[in-house]
Amino acid sequence: MRVSGPRLPVAWSSVGRYTDIRLDHSGDGIAKITICRPEVRNAFRPQTLIEVSDALTRSREDGSIGVIVLTGEGPDAFCSGGDQRVRGDTGYLEEPGSADAVGRFHVTDLQVQIRRLPKPVVAMVAGYAIGGGHVLHLTCDLTIAADNARFGQVGPKVGSFDGGFGAGLLAQQVGQKRAKEFWLLCEQYDAAEALEMGLVNTVVPLAELETETVAWARRMLQLSPMALRLCKASFHAAEDGLAGIQQLAHDTNLLFYATEEAQEGREAYKAKRIPDFSAFPRRA
Ligand code: S0N
């Protein structure tokens, strides 16, 4: 699928100072987060994930941003997952050879952050989306793939697995049998196969990847931000259990607080009087 509308160029401007990533703004509502470690196929170390998380938070809190694009530097890889050179015995290391493991997986919180972020997050995938990098694209709301994209899980090959979103979301997106095939065989799938199984939204020539992704983002920028937020939360309400329901419920609170009915409760409390809700209808 190609979205309609003109393909206008983007003059990205860099925001913030990072070592492992880049955060760029399009100037018309798109934030682009790029993992910049092409020498290791954009594998992530703890610092990478800390920076992606910071860029997501900034993009969330920036009212001028409506859509976030997550991608990897260069044509060869979106992300190849955890950097195996700094994988310690109880978590990842700050750097190769350092003694102390960080003691947690930063990717755990990052996956949840992407799911909870109340703006659409689009994975823009050129080359490999492998291992934990594949799970990152699964957690994004949409995936635009270049025709050179390759997808796969490698956990059982390298002594790892992701039984959370890595198994569950994959099964929801491609079905149980296919998802198990990903994990139990550790094969790779090309862009056409990914499209056929519903793993990505569209496949475009590599040279058009960014233009097409920006067109999809600009299409969403024309739509109601609150409706998009509630659509995303609605999907996750079913998929993420109580945490998903909590997100949708609190979004409802956000809207309810803007009503005179909710404000009557607040004002009565502050004025130390009994609230009068009699003016508000008991809707059928
Ligand atoms: C991506 C692959 C298929 C690309 O192959 P290609 O194009 O032939 O390139 P290579 O020559 O293989 O690679 C180029 C250089 O990049 C290095 N490199 C690539 N990937 C990694 C990596 N993940 N870590 C460290 N280095 C990497 C290569 O070594 C090579 O370097 P030089 O030139 O110096 O030899 C291919 O590269 C590949 O298969 N890569 C490994 C993929 C992999 O094993 N990924 C890790 C899988 N595990 C996770 O991601 C777990 C992460 C996770 O999300 C998680 C979830 C739940 C609980 C815990 C975790 C957790 O974080 O552990």
XYZ file of N, CA and C in Angstrom, residues 101-277:
531
model
N 28.336 -6.174 35.427
C 27.147 -6.218 34.603
C 26.176 -5.159 35.105
N 25.413 -4.618 34.184
C 24.457 -3.579 34.571
C 23.382 -4.148 35.489
N 23.071 -5.449 35.329
C 22.135 -6.096 36.258
C 20.687 -5.985 35.872
N 20.427 -5.499 34.687
C 19.055 -5.520 34.196
C 19.087 -5.403 32.676
N 17.936 -5.678 32.062
C 17.821 -5.522 30.622
C 17.101 -4.209 30.348
N 17.796 -3.224 29.836
C 17.158 -1.935 29.557
C 16.062 -2.065 28.499
N 16.182 -3.113 27.667
C 15.213 -3.263 26.584
C 13.805 -3.583 27.128
N 13.740 -4.157 28.341
C 12.434 -4.473 28.936
C 11.583 -3.207 29.047
N 12.157 -2.177 29.670
C 11.411 -0.926 29.854
C 11.183 -0.219 28.522
N 12.151 -0.339 27.620
C 12.017 0.367 26.344
C 10.847 -0.180 25.526
N 10.719 -1.506 25.518
C 9.592 -2.102 24.779
C 8.261 -1.576 25.323
N 8.146 -1.524 26.656
C 6.904 -1.043 27.271
C 6.703 0.444 26.948
N 7.802 1.205 26.959
C 7.707 2.638 26.665
C 7.137 2.880 25.261
N 7.588 2.066 24.293
C 7.075 2.228 22.924
C 5.584 1.892 22.886
N 5.216 0.810 23.570
C 3.801 0.412 23.598
C 2.933 1.500 24.224
N 3.430 2.151 25.279
C 2.615 3.106 26.029
C 2.637 4.503 25.443
N 3.616 4.759 24.581
C 3.774 6.111 24.068
C 2.510 6.541 23.318
N 1.896 7.660 23.713
C 0.580 7.996 23.152
C 0.632 8.660 21.781
N 1.676 8.387 21.036
C 1.789 8.866 19.653
C 2.225 7.671 18.803
N 1.848 7.640 17.520
C 2.269 6.511 16.698
C 3.792 6.428 16.581
N 4.309 5.196 16.701
C 5.742 4.951 16.505
C 5.877 4.026 15.295
N 6.647 4.466 14.315
C 6.781 3.736 13.053
C 8.199 3.199 12.927
N 8.329 1.893 12.705
C 9.645 1.306 12.450
C 9.951 1.447 10.961
N 11.096 2.041 10.651
C 11.534 2.189 9.256
C 12.715 1.246 9.068
N 12.468 0.126 8.379
C 13.424 -0.988 8.385
C 14.111 -1.160 7.039
N 15.415 -0.921 7.028
C 16.271 -1.329 5.901
C 17.202 -2.402 6.438
N 17.421 -3.440 5.674
C 18.348 -4.491 6.097
C 17.785 -5.328 7.240
N 18.689 -5.730 8.117
C 18.331 -6.718 9.136
C 17.546 -6.132 10.321
N 16.454 -6.795 10.656
C 15.778 -6.587 11.945
C 15.831 -7.962 12.608
N 16.802 -8.136 13.483
C 17.156 -9.473 13.981
C 17.174 -9.467 15.505
N 16.771 -10.584 16.113
C 16.850 -10.733 17.576
C 16.052 -9.646 18.274
N 16.687 -8.998 19.260
C 16.015 -7.911 19.976
C 15.670 -6.748 19.057
N 16.364 -6.634 17.931
C 16.021 -5.609 16.950
C 14.713 -5.946 16.260
N 14.477 -7.232 16.051
C 13.199 -7.659 15.478
C 12.060 -7.368 16.455
N 12.320 -7.591 17.753
C 11.264 -7.332 18.747
C 10.963 -5.828 18.818
N 11.978 -4.991 18.644
C 11.713 -3.540 18.646
C 10.734 -3.172 17.535
N 10.936 -3.747 16.331
C 9.980 -3.421 15.248
C 8.594 -3.984 15.561
N 8.543 -5.143 16.238
C 7.229 -5.701 16.613
C 6.465 -4.757 17.534
N 7.191 -4.086 18.437
C 6.510 -3.223 19.408
C 6.075 -1.892 18.781
N 6.664 -1.542 17.639
C 6.240 -0.309 16.974
C 4.836 -0.497 16.377
N 4.140 0.610 16.149
C 2.749 0.510 15.690
C 2.645 0.120 14.219
N 3.565 0.615 13.423
C 3.582 0.307 11.989
C 5.018 -0.012 11.587
N 5.175 -0.793 10.523
C 6.523 -1.042 10.001
C 6.533 -0.818 8.492
N 7.402 0.075 8.056
C 7.619 0.292 6.631
C 8.971 -0.358 6.312
N 8.963 -1.295 5.399
C 10.176 -2.073 5.119
C 10.727 -1.754 3.737
N 12.060 -1.711 3.655
C 12.706 -1.631 2.346
C 12.748 -3.030 1.747
N 12.931 -3.085 0.432
C 12.922 -4.402 -0.223
C 14.134 -5.252 0.143
N 15.131 -4.661 0.837
C 16.279 -5.474 1.284
C 16.135 -5.911 2.751
N 14.967 -5.669 3.333
C 14.800 -5.985 4.765
C 14.787 -7.498 4.997
N 15.349 -7.888 6.130
C 15.326 -9.310 6.523
C 14.991 -9.397 8.003
N 14.094 -10.317 8.314
C 13.538 -10.405 9.661
C 13.829 -11.767 10.269
N 14.074 -11.802 11.575
C 14.268 -13.102 12.213
C 14.587 -13.001 13.692
N 14.372 -14.115 14.370
C 14.784 -14.255 15.777
C 15.966 -15.217 15.818
N 16.907 -14.951 16.697
C 18.112 -15.783 16.758
C 18.377 -16.330 18.161
N 17.454 -16.027 19.099
C 17.690 -16.348 20.506
C 18.283 -17.726 20.748
N 17.588 -18.808 20.334
C 18.104 -20.143 20.630
C 19.472 -20.430 20.003
N 19.869 -19.606 19.015
C 21.198 -19.783 18.419
C 22.294 -19.193 19.311
N 21.930 -18.141 20.059
C 22.950 -17.451 20.861
C 22.665 -17.560 22.364
N 21.791 -18.514 22.731
C 21.521 -18.720 24.156
C 20.683 -17.616 24.749
N 19.567 -17.302 24.111
C 18.710 -16.207 24.576
C 17.281 -16.486 24.111
N 16.328 -15.748 24.629
C 14.950 -15.783 24.122
C 14.210 -14.578 24.667
N 13.122 -14.180 24.002
C 12.247 -13.117 24.507
C 10.827 -13.663 24.527
N 10.441 -14.162 25.689
C 9.115 -14.768 25.846
C 8.027 -13.757 26.145
N 8.359 -12.475 26.166
C 7.346 -11.433 26.393
C 6.749 -10.988 25.076
N 6.967 -9.719 24.745
C 6.455 -9.206 23.462
C 7.061 -9.980 22.289
N 8.290 -10.464 22.468
C 8.969 -11.156 21.374
C 8.226 -12.395 20.923
N 7.595 -13.092 21.857
C 6.793 -14.265 21.478
C 5.334 -13.855 21.251
N 4.773 -13.127 22.219
C 3.332 -12.825 22.207
C 2.904 -11.944 21.046
N 3.621 -10.843 20.828
C 3.239 -9.949 19.731
C 3.460 -10.613 18.383
N 4.535 -11.381 18.298
C 4.810 -12.069 17.036
C 3.669 -13.035 16.711
N 3.224 -13.770 17.736
C 2.120 -14.718 17.518
C 0.846 -13.983 17.098
N 0.595 -12.820 17.724
C -0.603 -12.069 17.337
C -0.492 -11.555 15.908
N 0.722 -11.223 15.489
C 0.879 -10.609 14.172
C 0.957 -11.632 13.042
N 1.551 -12.795 13.300
C 1.714 -13.755 12.189
C 1.069 -15.109 12.468
N 0.486 -15.283 13.676
C -0.111 -16.577 14.044
C 0.885 -17.440 14.816
N 0.319 -18.353 15.627
C 1.143 -19.174 16.529
C 2.168 -20.042 15.783
N 1.714 -20.719 14.735
C 2.610 -21.662 14.046
C 3.802 -20.918 13.451
N 3.511 -19.812 12.773
C 4.580 -19.040 12.155
C 5.516 -18.464 13.232
N 4.926 -17.967 14.334
C 5.735 -17.363 15.403
C 6.668 -18.412 16.005
N 6.144 -19.599 16.213
C 6.984 -20.679 16.755
C 8.087 -21.041 15.759
N 7.731 -21.003 14.470
C 8.732 -21.271 13.430
C 9.894 -20.270 13.548
N 9.560 -18.984 13.740
C 10.593 -17.951 13.913
C 11.564 -18.354 15.019
N 10.975 -18.756 16.160
C 11.802 -18.982 17.348
C 12.458 -20.363 17.348
N 11.778 -21.370 16.816
C 12.305 -22.737 16.914
C 13.272 -23.084 15.789
N 13.231 -22.352 14.681
C 14.144 -22.634 13.579
C 15.219 -21.567 13.391
N 14.941 -20.341 13.867
C 15.899 -19.228 13.719
C 16.291 -18.989 12.266
N 15.316 -19.121 11.353
C 15.563 -18.771 9.954
C 15.303 -17.275 9.756
N 15.678 -16.772 8.593
C 15.382 -15.374 8.255
C 14.313 -15.319 7.167
N 13.558 -14.227 7.156
C 12.470 -14.041 6.193
C 12.693 -12.719 5.463
N 12.491 -12.723 4.136
C 12.736 -11.485 3.391
C 11.503 -10.585 3.450
N 11.623 -9.420 2.823
C 10.571 -8.409 2.935
C 9.249 -8.895 2.341
N 9.344 -9.596 1.209
C 8.117 -10.077 0.565
C 7.407 -11.085 1.467
N 8.176 -11.981 2.092
C 7.564 -12.960 3.006
C 6.958 -12.245 4.216
N 7.659 -11.214 4.710
C 7.159 -10.470 5.865
C 5.830 -9.792 5.540
N 5.738 -9.244 4.336
C 4.494 -8.582 3.923
C 3.377 -9.602 3.808
N 3.715 -10.745 3.221
C 2.702 -11.789 3.004
C 2.132 -12.294 4.336
N 2.989 -12.335 5.368
C 2.486 -12.858 6.655
C 1.973 -11.754 7.588
N 1.904 -10.515 7.118
C 1.311 -9.443 7.928
C 2.241 -8.855 8.977
N 3.539 -9.070 8.779
C 4.527 -8.596 9.743
C 4.891 -7.134 9.500
N 4.695 -6.664 8.269
C 4.997 -5.270 7.931
C 3.810 -4.686 7.171
N 3.752 -3.351 7.121
C 2.613 -2.714 6.477
C 2.797 -2.547 4.975
N 4.042 -2.304 4.584
C 4.309 -2.160 3.153
C 5.787 -2.405 2.900
N 6.114 -2.705 1.653
C 7.512 -2.868 1.234
C 7.758 -1.927 0.062
N 8.851 -1.169 0.150
C 9.159 -0.206 -0.908
C 10.623 -0.369 -1.314
N 10.988 0.115 -2.502
C 12.407 0.087 -2.866
C 13.230 0.842 -1.824
N 14.434 0.348 -1.564
C 15.288 0.955 -0.535
C 15.418 2.467 -0.735
N 15.570 2.892 -1.978
C 15.777 4.316 -2.259
C 14.570 5.165 -1.871
N 13.396 4.523 -1.750
C 12.176 5.275 -1.418
C 11.747 5.092 0.026
N 12.567 4.404 0.828
C 12.125 4.033 2.173
C 11.765 5.255 3.024
N 12.668 6.223 3.061
C 12.382 7.371 3.934
C 11.232 8.228 3.390
N 11.215 8.419 2.073
C 10.144 9.230 1.485
C 8.783 8.619 1.785
N 8.701 7.298 1.646
C 7.420 6.638 1.889
C 7.050 6.682 3.375
N 8.048 6.472 4.238
C 7.778 6.507 5.677
C 7.282 7.893 6.089
N 7.928 8.912 5.542
C 7.513 10.287 5.855
C 6.088 10.526 5.344
N 5.755 9.983 4.184
C 4.396 10.150 3.655
C 3.366 9.507 4.594
N 3.685 8.330 5.126
C 2.779 7.677 6.080
C 2.662 8.537 7.338
N 3.795 9.058 7.809
C 3.765 9.887 9.024
C 2.938 11.149 8.788
N 3.144 11.774 7.634
C 2.400 13.016 7.343
C 0.909 12.749 7.216
N 0.557 11.575 6.722
C -0.867 11.204 6.662
C -1.442 11.173 8.079
N -0.703 10.589 9.006
C -1.198 10.516 10.392
C -1.229 11.894 11.042
N -0.307 12.774 10.630
C -0.276 14.123 11.199
C -1.522 14.925 10.813
N -2.210 14.484 9.744
C -3.434 15.184 9.342
C -4.632 14.729 10.173
N -4.466 13.693 10.972
C -5.595 13.091 11.690
C -5.642 13.569 13.132
N -6.758 13.297 13.797
C -6.973 13.740 15.176
C -5.973 13.072 16.126
N -5.126 13.865 16.807
C -4.130 13.264 17.702
C -4.777 12.450 18.830
N -5.888 12.953 19.377
C -6.510 12.217 20.490
C -7.140 10.922 19.990
N -7.724 10.965 18.792
C -8.307 9.734 18.247
C -7.200 8.704 17.973
N -6.065 9.165 17.455
C -4.945 8.235 17.220
C -4.477 7.636 18.541
N -4.372 8.500 19.553
C -3.927 8.040 20.873
C -4.866 6.958 21.412
N -6.186 7.228 21.278
C -7.154 6.268 21.812
C -7.205 4.989 20.973
N -6.972 5.119 19.660
C -6.917 3.909 18.810
C -5.782 3.011 19.291
N -4.601 3.613 19.479
C -3.441 2.829 19.904
C -3.728 2.178 21.251
N -4.247 2.969 22.184
C -4.539 2.436 23.525
C -5.598 1.343 23.467
N -6.546 1.476 22.531
C -7.625 0.477 22.430
C -7.078 -0.880 22.004
N -6.170 -0.883 21.022
C -5.561 -2.156 20.621
C -4.853 -2.795 21.816
N -4.137 -1.974 22.577
C -3.324 -2.522 23.656
C -4.149 -2.882 24.884
N -5.357 -2.321 24.981
C -6.213 -2.661 26.116
C -6.483 -4.159 26.128
N -6.702 -4.714 24.952
C -6.927 -6.155 24.875
C -5.605 -6.916 24.994
N -4.596 -6.410 24.302
C -3.353 -7.179 24.194
C -2.499 -7.143 25.456
N -2.531 -6.009 26.191
C -1.614 -5.840 27.320
C -2.286 -6.056 28.679
N -3.487 -6.643 28.659
C -4.143 -6.969 29.924
C -4.456 -5.736 30.749
N -4.299 -5.854 32.071
C -4.677 -4.774 32.973
C -3.881 -3.495 32.684
N -2.607 -3.650 32.308
C -1.800 -2.463 31.999
C -2.355 -1.739 30.770
N -2.857 -2.518 29.803
C -3.458 -1.919 28.614
C -4.774 -1.233 28.942
N -5.574 -1.876 29.780
C -6.842 -1.269 30.204
C -6.562 0.011 30.993
N -5.543 -0.035 31.841
C -5.178 1.141 32.642
C -4.884 2.342 31.745
N -4.122 2.103 30.669
C -3.776 3.204 29.761
C -5.042 3.812 29.158
N -5.915 2.943 28.656
C -7.141 3.438 28.023
C -8.027 4.143 29.054
N -8.114 3.559 30.257
C -8.953 4.147 31.311
C -8.435 5.519 31.727
N -7.131 5.632 31.856
C -6.575 6.930 32.276
C -6.701 7.968 31.158
N -6.670 7.504 29.908
C -6.931 8.430 28.806
C -8.370 8.942 28.881
N -9.277 8.063 29.310
C -10.668 8.485 29.486
C -10.754 9.546 30.582
N -9.976 9.330 31.658
C -9.914 10.327 32.735
C -9.503 11.689 32.213
N -8.497 11.638 31.318
C -7.958 12.863 30.747
C -9.083 13.659 30.082
N -9.934 12.947 29.344
C -11.049 13.605 28.655
C -12.129 14.018 29.644
N -12.395 13.150 30.648
C -13.454 13.421 31.627
C -13.131 14.671 32.450
N -11.846 14.861 32.760
C -11.445 16.023 33.562
C -11.804 17.340 32.868
N -11.963 17.291 31.536
C -12.282 18.513 30.793
C -13.778 18.826 30.833
N -14.592 17.937 31.434
C -16.041 18.165 31.444
C -16.456 18.960 32.678
N -17.583 19.667 32.564
C -18.109 20.434 33.713
C -18.503 19.483 34.842
N -18.909 18.276 34.473
C -19.337 17.301 35.485
C -18.164 16.952 36.408
N -17.013 16.636 35.814
C -15.841 16.316 36.637
C -15.372 17.551 37.408
N -15.457 18.693 36.750
C -14.985 19.926 37.392
C -15.856 20.316 38.583
N -17.161 19.956 38.537
C -18.043 20.225 39.681
C -17.527 19.486 40.921
N -17.069 18.236 40.745
C -16.515 17.490 41.883
C -15.290 18.174 42.462
N -14.415 18.597 41.584
C -13.182 19.268 42.024
C -13.490 20.597 42.719
N -14.388 21.389 42.102
C -14.685 22.711 42.668
C -15.393 22.602 44.014
N -16.283 21.604 44.126
C -16.995 21.413 45.395
C -16.012 21.036 46.494
N -15.074 20.176 46.157
C -14.077 19.783 47.173
C -13.295 20.998 47.644
N -12.844 21.811 46.694
C -12.022 22.966 47.062
C -12.824 23.981 47.877
N -14.132 24.114 47.543
C -14.991 25.086 48.251
C -15.576 24.495 49.525
N -15.236 23.263 49.846
C -15.742 22.556 51.037
C -17.276 22.558 51.071
N -17.894 22.279 49.894
C -19.356 22.148 49.829
C -19.712 20.784 49.255
N -20.989 20.416 49.380
C -21.437 19.143 48.800
C -21.563 19.326 47.293
N -20.999 18.411 46.491
C -21.079 18.595 45.032
C -22.524 18.455 44.545
N -22.874 19.231 43.522
C -24.210 19.167 42.933
C -24.082 18.659 41.494
N -24.360 17.363 41.312
C -24.263 16.766 39.980
C -25.634 16.703 39.299
